[in-house]
PDB file of C-alpha atoms in Angstrom:
ATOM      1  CA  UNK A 265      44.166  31.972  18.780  1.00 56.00           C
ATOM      2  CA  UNK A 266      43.942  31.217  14.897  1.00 52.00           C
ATOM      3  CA  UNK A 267      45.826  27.699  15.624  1.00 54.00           C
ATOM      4  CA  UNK A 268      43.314  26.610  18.678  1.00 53.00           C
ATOM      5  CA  UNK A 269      40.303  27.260  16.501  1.00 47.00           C
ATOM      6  CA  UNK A 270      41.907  25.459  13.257  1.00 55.00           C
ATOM      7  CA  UNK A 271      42.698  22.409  15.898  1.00 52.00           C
ATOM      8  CA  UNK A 272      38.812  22.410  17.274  1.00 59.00           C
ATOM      9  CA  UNK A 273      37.296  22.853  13.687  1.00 56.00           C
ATOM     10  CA  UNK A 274      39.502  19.705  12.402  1.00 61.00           C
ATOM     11  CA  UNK A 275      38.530  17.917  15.736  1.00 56.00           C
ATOM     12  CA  UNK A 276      35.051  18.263  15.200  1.00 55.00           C
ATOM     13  CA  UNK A 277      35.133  17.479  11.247  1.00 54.00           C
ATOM     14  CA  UNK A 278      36.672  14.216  12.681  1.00 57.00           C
ATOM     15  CA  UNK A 279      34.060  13.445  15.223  1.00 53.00           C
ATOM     16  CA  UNK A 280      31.899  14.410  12.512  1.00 56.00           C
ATOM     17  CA  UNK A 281      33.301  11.831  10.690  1.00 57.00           C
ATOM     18  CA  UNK A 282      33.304   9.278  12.959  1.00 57.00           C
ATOM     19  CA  UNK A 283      29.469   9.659  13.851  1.00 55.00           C
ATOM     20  CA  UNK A 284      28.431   9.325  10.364  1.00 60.00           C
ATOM     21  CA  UNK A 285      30.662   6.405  10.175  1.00 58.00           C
ATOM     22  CA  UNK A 286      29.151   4.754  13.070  1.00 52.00           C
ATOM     23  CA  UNK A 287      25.861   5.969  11.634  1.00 43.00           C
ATOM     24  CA  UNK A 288      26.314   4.190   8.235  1.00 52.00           C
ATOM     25  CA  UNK A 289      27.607   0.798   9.573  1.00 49.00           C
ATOM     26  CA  UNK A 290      24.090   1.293  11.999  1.00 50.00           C
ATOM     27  CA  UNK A 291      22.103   1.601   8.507  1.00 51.00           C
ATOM     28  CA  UNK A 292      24.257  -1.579   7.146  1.00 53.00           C
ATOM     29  CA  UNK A 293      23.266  -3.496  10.304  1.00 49.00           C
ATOM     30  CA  UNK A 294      19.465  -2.687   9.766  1.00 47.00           C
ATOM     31  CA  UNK A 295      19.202  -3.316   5.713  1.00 53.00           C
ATOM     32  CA  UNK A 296      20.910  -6.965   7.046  1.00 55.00           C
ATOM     33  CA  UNK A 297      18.555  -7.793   9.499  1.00 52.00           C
ATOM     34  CA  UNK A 298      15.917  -6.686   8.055  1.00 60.00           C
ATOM     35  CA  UNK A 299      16.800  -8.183   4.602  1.00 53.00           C
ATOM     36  CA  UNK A 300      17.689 -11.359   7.082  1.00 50.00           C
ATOM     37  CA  UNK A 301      14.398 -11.335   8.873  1.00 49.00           C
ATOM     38  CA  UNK A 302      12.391 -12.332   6.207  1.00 54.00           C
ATOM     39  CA  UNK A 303       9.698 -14.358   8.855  1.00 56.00           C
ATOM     40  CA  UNK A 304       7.436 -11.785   9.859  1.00 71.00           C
ATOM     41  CA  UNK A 305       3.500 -11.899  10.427  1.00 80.00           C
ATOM     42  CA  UNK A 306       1.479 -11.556   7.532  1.00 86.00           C
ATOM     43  CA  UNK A 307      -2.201 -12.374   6.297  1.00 89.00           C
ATOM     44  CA  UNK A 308      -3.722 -11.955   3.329  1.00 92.00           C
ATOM     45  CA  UNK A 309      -6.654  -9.476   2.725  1.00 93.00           C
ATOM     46  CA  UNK A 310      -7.478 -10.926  -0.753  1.00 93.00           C
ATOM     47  CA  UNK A 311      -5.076 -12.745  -3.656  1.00 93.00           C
ATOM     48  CA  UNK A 312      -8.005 -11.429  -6.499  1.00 92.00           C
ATOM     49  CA  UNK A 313      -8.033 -15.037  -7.302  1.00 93.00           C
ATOM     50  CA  UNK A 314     -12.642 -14.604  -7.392  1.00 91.00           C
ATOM     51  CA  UNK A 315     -14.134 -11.693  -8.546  1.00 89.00           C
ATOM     52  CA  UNK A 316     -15.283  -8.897  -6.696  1.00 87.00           C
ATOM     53  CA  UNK A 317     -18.747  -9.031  -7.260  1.00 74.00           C
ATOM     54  CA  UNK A 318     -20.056  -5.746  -5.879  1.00 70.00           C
ATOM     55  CA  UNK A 319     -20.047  -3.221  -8.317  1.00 71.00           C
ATOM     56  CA  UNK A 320     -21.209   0.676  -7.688  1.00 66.00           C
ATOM     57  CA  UNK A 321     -21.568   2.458 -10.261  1.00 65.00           C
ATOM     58  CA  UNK A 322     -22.927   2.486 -13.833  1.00 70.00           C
ATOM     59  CA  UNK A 323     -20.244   1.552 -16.682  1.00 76.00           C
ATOM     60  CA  UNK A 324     -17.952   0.077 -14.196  1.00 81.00           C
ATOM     61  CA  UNK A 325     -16.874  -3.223 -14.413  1.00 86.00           C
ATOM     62  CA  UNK A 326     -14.739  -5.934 -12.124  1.00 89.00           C
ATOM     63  CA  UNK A 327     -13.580  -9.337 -13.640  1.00 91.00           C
ATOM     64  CA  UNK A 328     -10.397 -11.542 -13.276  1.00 94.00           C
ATOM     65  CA  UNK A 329      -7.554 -10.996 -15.727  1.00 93.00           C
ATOM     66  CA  UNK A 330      -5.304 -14.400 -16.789  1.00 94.00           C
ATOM     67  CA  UNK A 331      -2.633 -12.504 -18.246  1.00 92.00           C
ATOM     68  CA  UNK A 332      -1.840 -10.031 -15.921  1.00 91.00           C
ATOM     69  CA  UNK A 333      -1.134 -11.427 -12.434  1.00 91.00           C
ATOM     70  CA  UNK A 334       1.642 -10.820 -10.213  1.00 92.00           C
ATOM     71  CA  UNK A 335       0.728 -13.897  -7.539  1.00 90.00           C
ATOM     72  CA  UNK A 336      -1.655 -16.886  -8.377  1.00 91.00           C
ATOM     73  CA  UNK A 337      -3.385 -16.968 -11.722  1.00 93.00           C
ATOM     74  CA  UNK A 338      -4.973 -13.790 -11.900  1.00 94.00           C
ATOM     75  CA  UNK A 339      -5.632  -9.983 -10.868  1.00 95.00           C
ATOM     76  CA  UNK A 340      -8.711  -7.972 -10.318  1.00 94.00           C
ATOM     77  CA  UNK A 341      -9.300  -5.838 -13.914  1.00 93.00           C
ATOM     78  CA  UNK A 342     -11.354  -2.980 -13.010  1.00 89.00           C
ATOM     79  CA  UNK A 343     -12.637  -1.023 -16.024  1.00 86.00           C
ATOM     80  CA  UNK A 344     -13.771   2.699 -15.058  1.00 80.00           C
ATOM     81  CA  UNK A 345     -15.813   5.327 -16.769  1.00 74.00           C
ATOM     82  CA  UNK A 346     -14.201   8.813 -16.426  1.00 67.00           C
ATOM     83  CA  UNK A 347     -17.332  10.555 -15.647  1.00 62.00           C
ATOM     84  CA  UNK A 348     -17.919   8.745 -12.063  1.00 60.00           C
ATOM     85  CA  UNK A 349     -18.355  11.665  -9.371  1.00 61.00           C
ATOM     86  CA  UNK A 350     -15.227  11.709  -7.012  1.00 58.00           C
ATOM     87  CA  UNK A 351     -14.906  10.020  -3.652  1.00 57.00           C
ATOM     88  CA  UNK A 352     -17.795   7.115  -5.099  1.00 70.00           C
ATOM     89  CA  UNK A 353     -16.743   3.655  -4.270  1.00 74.00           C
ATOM     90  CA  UNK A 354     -15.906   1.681  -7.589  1.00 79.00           C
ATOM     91  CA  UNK A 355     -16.336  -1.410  -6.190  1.00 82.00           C
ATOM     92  CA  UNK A 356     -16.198  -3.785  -2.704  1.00 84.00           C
ATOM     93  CA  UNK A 357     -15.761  -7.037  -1.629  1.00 88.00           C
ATOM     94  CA  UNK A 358     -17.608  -8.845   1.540  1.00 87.00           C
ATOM     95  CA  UNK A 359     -14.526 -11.234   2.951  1.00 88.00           C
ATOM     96  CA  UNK A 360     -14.853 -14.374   3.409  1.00 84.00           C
ATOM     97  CA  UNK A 361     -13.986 -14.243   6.885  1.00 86.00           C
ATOM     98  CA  UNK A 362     -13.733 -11.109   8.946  1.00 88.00           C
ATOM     99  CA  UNK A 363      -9.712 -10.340   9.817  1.00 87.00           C
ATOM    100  CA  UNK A 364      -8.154  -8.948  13.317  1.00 85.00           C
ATOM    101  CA  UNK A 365      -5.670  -6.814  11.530  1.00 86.00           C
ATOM    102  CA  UNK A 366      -4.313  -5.797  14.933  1.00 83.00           C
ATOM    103  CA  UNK A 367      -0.813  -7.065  15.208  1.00 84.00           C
ATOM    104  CA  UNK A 368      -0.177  -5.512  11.961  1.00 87.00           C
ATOM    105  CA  UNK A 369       0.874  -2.307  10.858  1.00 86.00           C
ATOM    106  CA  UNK A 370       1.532  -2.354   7.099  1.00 89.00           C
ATOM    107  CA  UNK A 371      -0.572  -2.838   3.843  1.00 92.00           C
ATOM    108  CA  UNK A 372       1.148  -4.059   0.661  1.00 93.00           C
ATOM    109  CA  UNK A 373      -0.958  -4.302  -2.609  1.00 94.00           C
ATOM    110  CA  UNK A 374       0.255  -4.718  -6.143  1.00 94.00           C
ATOM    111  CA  UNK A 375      -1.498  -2.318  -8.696  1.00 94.00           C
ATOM    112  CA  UNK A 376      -1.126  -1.430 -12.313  1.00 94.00           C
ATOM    113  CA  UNK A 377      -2.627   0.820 -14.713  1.00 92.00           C
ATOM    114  CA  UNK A 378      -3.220   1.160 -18.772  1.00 92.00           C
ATOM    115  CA  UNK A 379      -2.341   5.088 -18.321  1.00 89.00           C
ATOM    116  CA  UNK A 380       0.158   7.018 -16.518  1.00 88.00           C
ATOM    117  CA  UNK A 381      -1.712   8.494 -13.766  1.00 84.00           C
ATOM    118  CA  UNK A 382      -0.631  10.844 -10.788  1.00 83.00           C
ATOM    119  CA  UNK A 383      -1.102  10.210  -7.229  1.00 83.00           C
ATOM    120  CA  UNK A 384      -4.423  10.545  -5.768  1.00 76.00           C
ATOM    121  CA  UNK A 385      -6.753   9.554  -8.023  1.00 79.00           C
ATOM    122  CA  UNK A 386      -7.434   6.253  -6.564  1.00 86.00           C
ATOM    123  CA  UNK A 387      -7.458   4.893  -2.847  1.00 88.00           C
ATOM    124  CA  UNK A 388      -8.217   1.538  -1.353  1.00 91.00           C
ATOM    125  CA  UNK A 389     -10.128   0.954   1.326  1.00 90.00           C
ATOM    126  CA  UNK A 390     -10.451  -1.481   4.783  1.00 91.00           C
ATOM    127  CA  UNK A 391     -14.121  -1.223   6.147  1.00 87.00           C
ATOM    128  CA  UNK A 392     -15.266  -3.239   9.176  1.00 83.00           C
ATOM    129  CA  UNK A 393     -19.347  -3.089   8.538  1.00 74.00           C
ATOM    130  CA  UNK A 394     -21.814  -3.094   5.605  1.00 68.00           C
ATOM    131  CA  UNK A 395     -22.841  -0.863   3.960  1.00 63.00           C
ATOM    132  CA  UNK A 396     -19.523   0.463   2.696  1.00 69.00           C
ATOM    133  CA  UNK A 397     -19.794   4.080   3.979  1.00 71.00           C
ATOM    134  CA  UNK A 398     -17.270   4.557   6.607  1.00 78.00           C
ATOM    135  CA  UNK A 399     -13.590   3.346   5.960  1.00 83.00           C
ATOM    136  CA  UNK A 400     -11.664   2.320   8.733  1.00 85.00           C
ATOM    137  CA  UNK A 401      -8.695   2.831   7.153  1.00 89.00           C
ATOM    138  CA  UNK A 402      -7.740   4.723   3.522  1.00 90.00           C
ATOM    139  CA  UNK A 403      -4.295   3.695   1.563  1.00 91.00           C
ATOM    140  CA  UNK A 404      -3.530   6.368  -1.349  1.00 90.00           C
ATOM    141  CA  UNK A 405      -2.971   4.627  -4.528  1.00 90.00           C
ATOM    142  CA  UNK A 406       0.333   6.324  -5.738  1.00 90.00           C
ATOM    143  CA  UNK A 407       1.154   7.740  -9.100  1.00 90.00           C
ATOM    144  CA  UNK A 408       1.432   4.862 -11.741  1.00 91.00           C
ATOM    145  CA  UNK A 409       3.592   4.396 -14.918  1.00 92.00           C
ATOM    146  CA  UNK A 410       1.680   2.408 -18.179  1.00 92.00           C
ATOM    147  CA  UNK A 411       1.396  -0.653 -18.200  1.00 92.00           C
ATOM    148  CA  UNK A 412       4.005  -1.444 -14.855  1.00 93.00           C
ATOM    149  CA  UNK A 413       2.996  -3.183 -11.993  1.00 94.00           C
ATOM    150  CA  UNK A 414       4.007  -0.849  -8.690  1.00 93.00           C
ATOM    151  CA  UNK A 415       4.104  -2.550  -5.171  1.00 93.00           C
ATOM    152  CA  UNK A 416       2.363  -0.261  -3.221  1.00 93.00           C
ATOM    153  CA  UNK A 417       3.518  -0.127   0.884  1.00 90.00           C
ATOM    154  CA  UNK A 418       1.832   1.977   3.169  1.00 89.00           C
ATOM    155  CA  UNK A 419       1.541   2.249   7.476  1.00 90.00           C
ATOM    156  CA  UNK A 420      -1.669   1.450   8.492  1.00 86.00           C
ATOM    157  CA  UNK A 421      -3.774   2.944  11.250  1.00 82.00           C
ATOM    158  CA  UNK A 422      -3.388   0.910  14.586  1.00 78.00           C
ATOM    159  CA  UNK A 423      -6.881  -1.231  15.025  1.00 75.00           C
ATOM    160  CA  UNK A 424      -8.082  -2.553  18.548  1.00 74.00           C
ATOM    161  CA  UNK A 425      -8.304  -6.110  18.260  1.00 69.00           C
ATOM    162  CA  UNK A 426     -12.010  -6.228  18.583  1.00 68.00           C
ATOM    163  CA  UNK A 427     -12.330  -4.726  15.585  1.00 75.00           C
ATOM    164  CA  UNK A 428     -12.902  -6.871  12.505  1.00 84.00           C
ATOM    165  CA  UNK A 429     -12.349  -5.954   9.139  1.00 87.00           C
ATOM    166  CA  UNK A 430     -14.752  -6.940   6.860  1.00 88.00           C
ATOM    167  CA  UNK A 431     -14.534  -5.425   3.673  1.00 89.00           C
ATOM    168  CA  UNK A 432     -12.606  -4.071   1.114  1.00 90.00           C
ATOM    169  CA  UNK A 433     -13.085  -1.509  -1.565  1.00 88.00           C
ATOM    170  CA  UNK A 434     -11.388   1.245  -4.466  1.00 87.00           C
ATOM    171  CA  UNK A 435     -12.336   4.670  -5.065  1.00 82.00           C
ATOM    172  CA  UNK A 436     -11.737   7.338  -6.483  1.00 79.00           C
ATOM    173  CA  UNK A 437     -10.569  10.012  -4.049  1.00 76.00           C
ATOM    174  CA  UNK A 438     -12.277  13.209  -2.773  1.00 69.00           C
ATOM    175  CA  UNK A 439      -9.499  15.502  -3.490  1.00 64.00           C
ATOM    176  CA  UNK A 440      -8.971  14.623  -7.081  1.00 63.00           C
ATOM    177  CA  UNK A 441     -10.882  15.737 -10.230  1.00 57.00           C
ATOM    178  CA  UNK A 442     -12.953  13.674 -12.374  1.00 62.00           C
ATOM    179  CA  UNK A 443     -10.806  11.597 -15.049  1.00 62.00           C
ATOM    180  CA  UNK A 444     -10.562  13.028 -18.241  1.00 65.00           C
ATOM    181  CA  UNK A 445     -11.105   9.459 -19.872  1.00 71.00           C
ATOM    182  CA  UNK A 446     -11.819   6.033 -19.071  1.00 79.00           C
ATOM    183  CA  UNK A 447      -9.100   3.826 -17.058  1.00 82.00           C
ATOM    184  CA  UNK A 448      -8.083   0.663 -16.247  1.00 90.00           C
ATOM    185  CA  UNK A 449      -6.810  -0.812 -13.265  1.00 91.00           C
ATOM    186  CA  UNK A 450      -5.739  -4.174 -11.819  1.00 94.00           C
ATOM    187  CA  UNK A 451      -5.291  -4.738  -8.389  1.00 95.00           C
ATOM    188  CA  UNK A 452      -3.557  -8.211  -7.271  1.00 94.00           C
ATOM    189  CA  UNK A 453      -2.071  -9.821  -3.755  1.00 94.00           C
ATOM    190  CA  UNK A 454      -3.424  -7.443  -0.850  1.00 94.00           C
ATOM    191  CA  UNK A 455      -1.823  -8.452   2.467  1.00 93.00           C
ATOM    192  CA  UNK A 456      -1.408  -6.937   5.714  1.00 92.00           C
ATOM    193  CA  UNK A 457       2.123  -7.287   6.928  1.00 89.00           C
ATOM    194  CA  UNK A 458       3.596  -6.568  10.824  1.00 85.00           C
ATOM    195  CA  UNK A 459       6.912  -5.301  10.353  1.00 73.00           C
ATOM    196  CA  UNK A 460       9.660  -4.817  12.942  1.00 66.00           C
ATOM    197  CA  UNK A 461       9.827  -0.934  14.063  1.00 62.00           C
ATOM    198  CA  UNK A 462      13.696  -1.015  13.344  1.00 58.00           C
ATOM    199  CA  UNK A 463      12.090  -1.657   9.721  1.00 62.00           C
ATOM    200  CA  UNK A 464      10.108   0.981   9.012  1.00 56.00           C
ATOM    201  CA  UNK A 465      11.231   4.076   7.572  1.00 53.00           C
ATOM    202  CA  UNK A 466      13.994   5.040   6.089  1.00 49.00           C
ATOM    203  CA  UNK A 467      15.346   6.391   9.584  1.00 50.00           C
ATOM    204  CA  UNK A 468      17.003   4.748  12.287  1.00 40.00           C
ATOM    205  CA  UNK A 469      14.316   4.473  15.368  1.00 42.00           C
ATOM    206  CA  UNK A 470      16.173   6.559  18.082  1.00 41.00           C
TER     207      UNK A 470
END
């Protein structure tokens, strides 16, 4: 009858409810420990306190800024032409020490730009031999307002741990077209993070 299906609809909203309830206090529970759980591994690719010294490229060029810096007392300033071909490595870095990068499954970088920009135009780059040809893993640099630093987060791949990282890099990505004039960027505090799998994502591992 009309009255048994009125009393399972407005049984159902009500479970409905409840879940979603339940579901949000879940959410609450996660932002608090994950807010809470602030001591997680971490190791720092590079805090662009020296200069990269590599430089590919011709009109491209890679000092330290002192008055823009999100950590320490500087950031990497890297000055571009717009008519470098795409996918071409701007410019690497030899580590001081090769990294085991395998208990960790995040990148976090701080970037900034002297133009808006889209996504895609820049990535950087892990590499784990010389020369600088095939990247073991590739982080998309996301689309950047003027003059704003942006905290870039992104998963990384999972490495084996006899696998070393030894390099790092920016460039310009494959899929993008050549810049229509020259850029700036600055690049500061690159660290490798292992988060918690209940705190990644916006979704509640099931």
């Amino acid at each position: 009858s009309d009255a048994n299906v009125t009393q399972s609809q407005s049984e159902a909203a009500s479970a409905n409810r409840q879940i979603q309830s339940a579901y949000t206090d879940l959410k609450l529970i996660q932002q608090s420990f994950c807010n809470f759980n602030q001591i997680q591994p971490e190791i720092l690719i590079d805090d662009a306190e020296t200069v990269w010294n590599e430089v590919d490229g011709t009109g491209v060029s890679l000092n330290l800024d002192t008055g823009a810096f999100v950590q320490g007392n500087n950031s990497l300033k890297v000055k571009l032409p717009h008519y470098l071909l795409p996918e071409s490595v701007i410019g690497h870095k030899e580590l001081e020490r090769k990294l085991d990068l395998s208990n960790f499954n995040q990148i976090e970088f701080w970037v900034r730009s002297d133009t808006t920009i889209e996504t895609g135009y820049f990535e950087l780059t892990l590499y784990d031999s010389e020369p600088f040809l095939a990247p073991l893993d590739v982080f998309s640099i996301p689309a950047l307002e003027k003059d704003v630093w942006t905290l870039v987060s992104s998963p990384m791949s999972e490495l084996e741990s006899d696998i070393e990282v030894k390099g790092i890099a920016v460039k310009f990505s494959a899929v993008t077209a050549q810049m229509s004039s020259d850029r700036t960027l600055w690049l500061d505090e690159i660290k490798a993070i292992g988060l918690s799998p209940i705190c990644i994502g916006a979704n509640l591992p099931l």
